[in-house]
Amino acid sequence: MCAAAGSSGGAGSSELQATQALISRIAKAAPGLSVKPAGDFGLAWRVLRTADDQLTAEAKKKATTAEAKAKAARKALSLKLHPDKLPRELEDKWRERAEKAFVAVQLCFEALESAKFPPESESGPARGGGGPRGGGGFGGGG
């Protein structure tokens, strides 16, 4: 249970809980993601797909190509996870996780961009050891 769940309601706590839930979804989509998705386009798409509930209906309708979907997802996630956009009440451990998630989103987008946005069904090579920096990941639950 996240720390904000036990506090009294209000718009701030619901924003806080939504941010924590988004961070947790990215961590679940990419357990152990360190520096790059290492050519695993399926992993990159899983991370970017966590933006689905952040996208407006108009954005979803406009995103008809793989490139457009990736760009829309990157923008939506970046607006939620950017260090300057996080709720003030967010605890330090969640801020650290948000920073890792923000970097993961950027790296996943860059991996897809460098591969010319392969379709979501293309998974690429099997996921390896996580790239040159090793294991990494987002850390424990909440």
Coordinates of N, CA and C in Angstrom, one line a residue:
M1 N 0.9 -1.2 0.0 CA 0.0 0.0 0.0 C 0.9 1.2 0.0
C2 N 0.6 2.2 -0.9 CA 1.4 3.4 -0.9 C 1.1 4.3 0.3
A3 N 2.0 5.1 0.6 CA 1.9 6.0 1.8 C 0.7 6.9 1.7
A4 N 0.4 7.4 0.5 CA -0.7 8.4 0.4 C -2.1 7.7 0.6
A5 N -2.2 6.4 0.5 CA -3.4 5.8 0.5 C -4.1 5.9 1.9
G6 N -3.4 6.0 2.9 CA -4.0 6.1 4.2 C -4.3 7.6 4.6
S7 N -3.9 8.5 3.8 CA -4.1 9.9 4.2 C -5.5 10.3 3.8
S8 N -5.9 11.5 4.3 CA -7.3 12.0 4.0 C -7.3 12.3 2.5
G9 N -8.5 12.3 1.9 CA -8.7 12.5 0.5 C -8.2 13.8 0.0
G10 N -8.7 14.2 -1.2 CA -8.3 15.5 -1.8 C -7.7 15.3 -3.1
A11 N -7.7 16.3 -3.9 CA -7.1 16.2 -5.3 C -5.6 15.9 -5.2
G12 N -4.9 16.4 -4.3 CA -3.5 16.1 -4.2 C -3.1 14.7 -4.0
S13 N -3.9 14.0 -3.1 CA -3.6 12.6 -2.8 C -4.0 11.7 -4.0
S14 N -5.1 12.1 -4.7 CA -5.4 11.3 -5.9 C -4.4 11.4 -7.0
E15 N -3.8 12.6 -7.1 CA -2.8 12.8 -8.1 C -1.5 12.1 -7.7
L16 N -1.2 12.1 -6.4 CA -0.1 11.3 -5.9 C -0.3 9.8 -6.1
Q17 N -1.4 9.3 -5.9 CA -1.7 7.9 -6.1 C -1.6 7.5 -7.5
A18 N -2.1 8.4 -8.4 CA -2.1 8.1 -9.8 C -0.6 8.1 -10.3
T19 N 0.2 9.0 -9.8 CA 1.6 9.0 -10.2 C 2.3 7.8 -9.8
Q20 N 2.0 7.4 -8.5 CA 2.7 6.2 -8.0 C 2.2 4.9 -8.8
A21 N 0.9 4.9 -9.1 CA 0.4 3.8 -9.9 C 1.1 3.7 -11.3
L22 N 1.3 4.9 -11.9 CA 1.9 4.9 -13.2 C 3.4 4.4 -13.1
I23 N 4.1 4.9 -12.1 CA 5.5 4.5 -11.9 C 5.5 2.9 -11.7
S24 N 4.6 2.4 -10.9 CA 4.6 1.0 -10.7 C 4.3 0.2 -11.9
R25 N 3.4 0.7 -12.8 CA 3.1 0.0 -14.0 C 4.3 0.0 -15.0
I26 N 5.0 1.0 -15.0 CA 6.2 1.0 -15.8 C 7.3 0.0 -15.3
A27 N 7.4 0.0 -14.0 CA 8.4 -0.9 -13.4 C 7.9 -2.4 -13.6
K28 N 6.6 -2.6 -13.6 CA 6.1 -4.0 -13.9 C 6.3 -4.3 -15.4
A29 N 6.1 -3.3 -16.3 CA 6.3 -3.6 -17.7 C 7.7 -3.9 -18.1
A30 N 8.6 -3.3 -17.3 CA 10.0 -3.5 -17.6 C 10.9 -3.8 -16.4
P31 N 10.6 -5.0 -15.8 CA 11.4 -5.4 -14.6 C 12.9 -5.6 -15.0
G32 N 13.7 -4.9 -14.3 CA 15.2 -5.1 -14.5 C 15.7 -4.2 -15.7
L33 N 14.8 -3.4 -16.2 CA 15.3 -2.5 -17.3 C 16.4 -1.6 -16.8
S34 N 17.5 -1.6 -17.4 CA 18.6 -0.7 -16.9 C 18.8 0.4 -17.9
V35 N 19.7 0.2 -18.8 CA 20.0 1.4 -19.7 C 19.3 1.4 -21.0
K36 N 19.2 0.3 -21.7 CA 18.6 0.3 -23.0 C 17.7 -1.0 -23.1
P37 N 16.7 -1.0 -23.9 CA 15.9 -2.2 -24.1 C 16.7 -3.3 -24.9
A38 N 17.9 -3.0 -25.2 CA 18.8 -4.0 -25.8 C 18.2 -4.7 -27.1
G39 N 17.5 -3.9 -27.9 CA 17.0 -4.4 -29.1 C 15.7 -5.1 -28.9
D40 N 15.2 -5.2 -27.7 CA 13.9 -5.9 -27.4 C 12.8 -4.9 -27.6
F41 N 12.3 -4.8 -28.9 CA 11.3 -3.9 -29.2 C 10.0 -4.1 -28.5
G42 N 9.7 -5.4 -28.2 CA 8.5 -5.7 -27.4 C 8.6 -5.1 -26.0
L43 N 9.7 -5.1 -25.4 CA 9.9 -4.4 -24.1 C 9.7 -2.9 -24.2
A44 N 10.3 -2.3 -25.3 CA 10.1 -0.9 -25.5 C 8.6 -0.6 -25.6
W45 N 7.9 -1.4 -26.4 CA 6.5 -1.1 -26.6 C 5.7 -1.3 -25.3
R46 N 6.1 -2.3 -24.5 CA 5.3 -2.5 -23.3 C 5.5 -1.3 -22.4
V47 N 6.7 -0.7 -22.3 CA 6.9 0.5 -21.5 C 6.0 1.6 -22.0
L48 N 6.1 1.9 -23.3 CA 5.3 3.0 -23.9 C 3.8 2.8 -23.8
R49 N 3.4 1.5 -23.8 CA 2.0 1.2 -23.8 C 1.4 1.6 -22.4
T50 N 2.2 1.8 -21.4 CA 1.7 2.2 -20.1 C 1.1 3.5 -20.1
A51 N 1.3 4.3 -21.2 CA 0.7 5.6 -21.4 C -0.8 5.5 -21.9
D52 N -1.3 4.3 -22.2 CA -2.6 4.2 -22.8 C -3.7 5.0 -22.1
D53 N -3.7 4.9 -20.7 CA -4.7 5.7 -20.0 C -4.4 7.1 -19.8
Q54 N -3.2 7.6 -20.2 CA -2.9 9.0 -20.1 C -3.2 9.7 -21.4
L55 N -3.5 9.0 -22.5 CA -3.7 9.6 -23.8 C -5.2 10.0 -23.9
T56 N -5.4 11.1 -24.5 CA -6.8 11.5 -24.8 C -7.4 10.7 -26.0
A57 N -8.7 10.7 -26.1 CA -9.3 9.9 -27.2 C -8.8 10.5 -28.5
E58 N -8.6 11.8 -28.6 CA -8.2 12.5 -29.8 C -6.8 12.0 -30.2
A59 N -5.9 12.0 -29.2 CA -4.5 11.5 -29.4 C -4.5 10.1 -29.9
K60 N -5.3 9.2 -29.3 CA -5.4 7.8 -29.7 C -5.9 7.7 -31.1
K61 N -6.9 8.5 -31.5 CA -7.4 8.5 -32.8 C -6.4 9.0 -33.9
K62 N -5.6 10.0 -33.5 CA -4.6 10.5 -34.5 C -3.4 9.6 -34.6
A63 N -3.1 8.8 -33.6 CA -1.9 7.9 -33.6 C -2.2 6.6 -34.4
T64 N -2.1 6.7 -35.7 CA -2.4 5.5 -36.5 C -1.2 4.7 -36.9
T65 N 0.0 5.4 -36.9 CA 1.2 4.7 -37.3 C 2.0 4.3 -36.0
A66 N 2.9 3.4 -36.1 CA 3.7 3.0 -35.0 C 4.5 4.2 -34.5
E67 N 5.0 5.0 -35.4 CA 5.8 6.2 -35.0 C 4.9 7.2 -34.2
A68 N 3.7 7.4 -34.7 CA 2.8 8.3 -34.0 C 2.4 7.8 -32.7
K69 N 2.1 6.5 -32.6 CA 1.8 5.9 -31.3 C 2.9 6.1 -30.3
A70 N 4.2 5.9 -30.7 CA 5.3 6.0 -29.8 C 5.5 7.4 -29.4
K71 N 5.4 8.4 -30.3 CA 5.5 9.8 -30.0 C 4.5 10.3 -29.0
A72 N 3.2 9.8 -29.2 CA 2.1 10.2 -28.3 C 2.4 9.7 -26.9
A73 N 2.8 8.4 -26.9 CA 3.0 7.8 -25.6 C 4.2 8.4 -24.9
R74 N 5.3 8.7 -25.6 CA 6.4 9.4 -25.0 C 6.0 10.7 -24.4
K75 N 5.3 11.5 -25.2 CA 4.8 12.8 -24.7 C 4.0 12.7 -23.4
A76 N 3.0 11.8 -23.5 CA 2.1 11.6 -22.3 C 2.8 11.2 -21.1
L77 N 3.7 10.2 -21.2 CA 4.5 9.8 -20.1 C 5.5 10.8 -19.6
S78 N 6.1 11.5 -20.5 CA 7.1 12.6 -20.1 C 6.4 13.7 -19.3
L79 N 5.2 14.0 -19.7 CA 4.5 15.1 -19.0 C 4.1 14.6 -17.6
K80 N 3.9 13.3 -17.4 CA 3.6 12.8 -16.0 C 4.8 12.6 -15.2
L81 N 5.9 12.1 -15.8 CA 7.1 11.7 -15.0 C 8.2 12.6 -15.0
H82 N 8.2 13.7 -15.7 CA 9.3 14.7 -15.7 C 9.5 15.2 -14.2
P83 N 10.7 15.2 -13.8 CA 11.0 15.6 -12.4 C 10.3 16.9 -12.0
D84 N 10.2 17.9 -12.9 CA 9.6 19.2 -12.6 C 8.1 19.1 -12.6
K85 N 7.5 18.0 -13.0 CA 6.0 17.9 -13.1 C 5.5 17.0 -12.0
L86 N 6.3 16.4 -11.2 CA 5.9 15.4 -10.2 C 5.2 16.2 -9.0
P87 N 4.2 15.6 -8.4 CA 3.5 16.2 -7.3 C 4.6 16.5 -6.2
R88 N 4.4 17.7 -5.5 CA 5.4 18.1 -4.5 C 5.4 17.1 -3.3
E89 N 4.2 16.5 -3.0 CA 4.1 15.6 -1.9 C 4.8 14.2 -2.1
L90 N 5.2 13.9 -3.3 CA 5.8 12.6 -3.6 C 7.1 12.4 -2.8
E91 N 7.1 11.2 -2.1 CA 8.3 10.9 -1.3 C 9.5 10.7 -2.2
D92 N 10.7 10.8 -1.5 CA 11.9 10.7 -2.3 C 12.1 9.3 -3.0
K93 N 11.7 8.2 -2.3 CA 11.8 6.9 -3.0 C 11.0 6.9 -4.3
W94 N 9.8 7.5 -4.3 CA 9.0 7.5 -5.5 C 9.6 8.5 -6.5
R95 N 10.2 9.6 -6.1 CA 10.9 10.5 -7.0 C 12.0 9.8 -7.7
E96 N 12.8 9.0 -7.0 CA 13.9 8.2 -7.6 C 13.4 7.2 -8.6
R97 N 12.3 6.6 -8.3 CA 11.7 5.6 -9.2 C 11.1 6.3 -10.4
A98 N 10.5 7.5 -10.2 CA 10.0 8.3 -11.3 C 11.1 8.7 -12.3
E99 N 12.2 9.1 -11.7 CA 13.4 9.5 -12.6 C 13.8 8.3 -13.4
K100 N 13.9 7.1 -12.8 CA 14.3 5.9 -13.6 C 13.3 5.6 -14.6
A101 N 12.0 5.7 -14.3 CA 11.0 5.5 -15.3 C 11.0 6.5 -16.4
F102 N 11.3 7.7 -16.1 CA 11.4 8.8 -17.1 C 12.5 8.5 -18.1
V103 N 13.6 8.1 -17.5 CA 14.8 7.7 -18.4 C 14.4 6.5 -19.2
A104 N 13.8 5.5 -18.6 CA 13.4 4.3 -19.3 C 12.5 4.6 -20.5
V105 N 11.6 5.5 -20.3 CA 10.6 5.9 -21.4 C 11.4 6.5 -22.5
Q106 N 12.4 7.4 -22.2 CA 13.2 8.1 -23.2 C 14.0 7.1 -24.0
L107 N 14.6 6.1 -23.3 CA 15.5 5.1 -23.9 C 14.7 4.2 -24.8
C108 N 13.5 3.8 -24.3 CA 12.7 2.9 -25.1 C 12.2 3.6 -26.4
F109 N 11.9 4.9 -26.3 CA 11.5 5.6 -27.5 C 12.7 5.7 -28.5
E110 N 13.9 6.0 -27.9 CA 15.1 6.1 -28.8 C 15.4 4.8 -29.4
A111 N 15.2 3.7 -28.7 CA 15.4 2.3 -29.3 C 14.5 2.1 -30.5
L112 N 13.2 2.4 -30.3 CA 12.2 2.3 -31.4 C 12.5 3.2 -32.5
E113 N 12.9 4.4 -32.2 CA 13.2 5.4 -33.2 C 14.4 4.9 -34.1
S114 N 15.5 4.4 -33.4 CA 16.6 4.0 -34.2 C 16.3 2.8 -35.0
A115 N 15.3 2.0 -34.7 CA 14.9 0.8 -35.5 C 13.8 1.2 -36.5
K116 N 13.5 2.5 -36.6 CA 12.5 3.0 -37.5 C 11.1 2.5 -37.2
F117 N 10.8 2.5 -35.9 CA 9.5 2.2 -35.3 C 8.9 0.9 -35.8
P118 N 9.5 -0.3 -35.4 CA 8.9 -1.5 -35.9 C 7.5 -1.7 -35.2
P119 N 6.7 -2.5 -35.9 CA 5.3 -2.7 -35.3 C 5.4 -3.3 -33.9
E120 N 4.4 -3.1 -33.1 CA 4.3 -3.6 -31.8 C 4.5 -5.1 -31.7
S121 N 4.1 -5.8 -32.7 CA 4.2 -7.3 -32.7 C 5.6 -7.8 -32.9
E122 N 6.5 -6.9 -33.3 CA 7.9 -7.3 -33.5 C 8.6 -7.2 -32.2
S123 N 9.1 -8.3 -31.7 CA 9.8 -8.2 -30.4 C 11.3 -8.1 -30.5
G124 N 11.9 -8.3 -31.6 CA 13.3 -8.2 -31.7 C 14.0 -9.3 -31.0
P125 N 15.3 -9.2 -30.8 CA 16.1 -10.3 -30.1 C 15.6 -10.5 -28.7
A126 N 15.9 -11.6 -28.2 CA 15.5 -11.9 -26.8 C 16.2 -11.0 -25.8
R127 N 15.5 -10.7 -24.7 CA 16.1 -9.7 -23.8 C 17.3 -10.4 -23.1
G128 N 18.4 -9.6 -23.1 CA 19.6 -10.1 -22.5 C 19.8 -9.6 -21.1
G129 N 21.1 -9.3 -20.8 CA 21.5 -8.9 -19.5 C 21.3 -7.5 -19.1
G130 N 20.7 -6.7 -20.0 CA 20.4 -5.3 -19.6 C 21.3 -4.3 -20.1
G131 N 22.2 -4.7 -21.0 CA 23.1 -3.7 -21.6 C 24.4 -3.5 -20.8
P132 N 25.2 -2.5 -21.2 CA 26.5 -2.4 -20.7 C 26.6 -2.1 -19.2
R133 N 25.5 -1.5 -18.6 CA 25.6 -1.2 -17.2 C 25.1 -2.3 -16.3
G134 N 24.6 -3.4 -16.9 CA 24.2 -4.5 -16.0 C 22.7 -4.4 -15.6
G135 N 22.4 -5.1 -14.5 CA 21.1 -5.3 -14.0 C 20.2 -4.1 -13.9
G136 N 20.4 -3.3 -12.8 CA 19.5 -2.1 -12.7 C 18.1 -2.5 -12.3
G137 N 17.2 -1.7 -12.8 CA 15.8 -1.9 -12.5 C 15.3 -0.7 -11.7
F138 N 14.0 -0.9 -11.2 CA 13.4 0.2 -10.5 C 13.3 -0.1 -9.0
G139 N 13.7 -1.2 -8.5 CA 13.7 -1.4 -7.1 C 12.3 -2.0 -6.6
G140 N 12.2 -2.1 -5.4 CA 11.0 -2.7 -4.8 C 9.7 -2.1 -5.0
G141 N 8.7 -2.7 -4.5 CA 7.3 -2.3 -4.7 C 7.0 -1.1 -3.8
G142 N 5.8 -1.0 -3.4 CA 5.5 0.3 -2.7 C 4.8 -0.1 -1.4

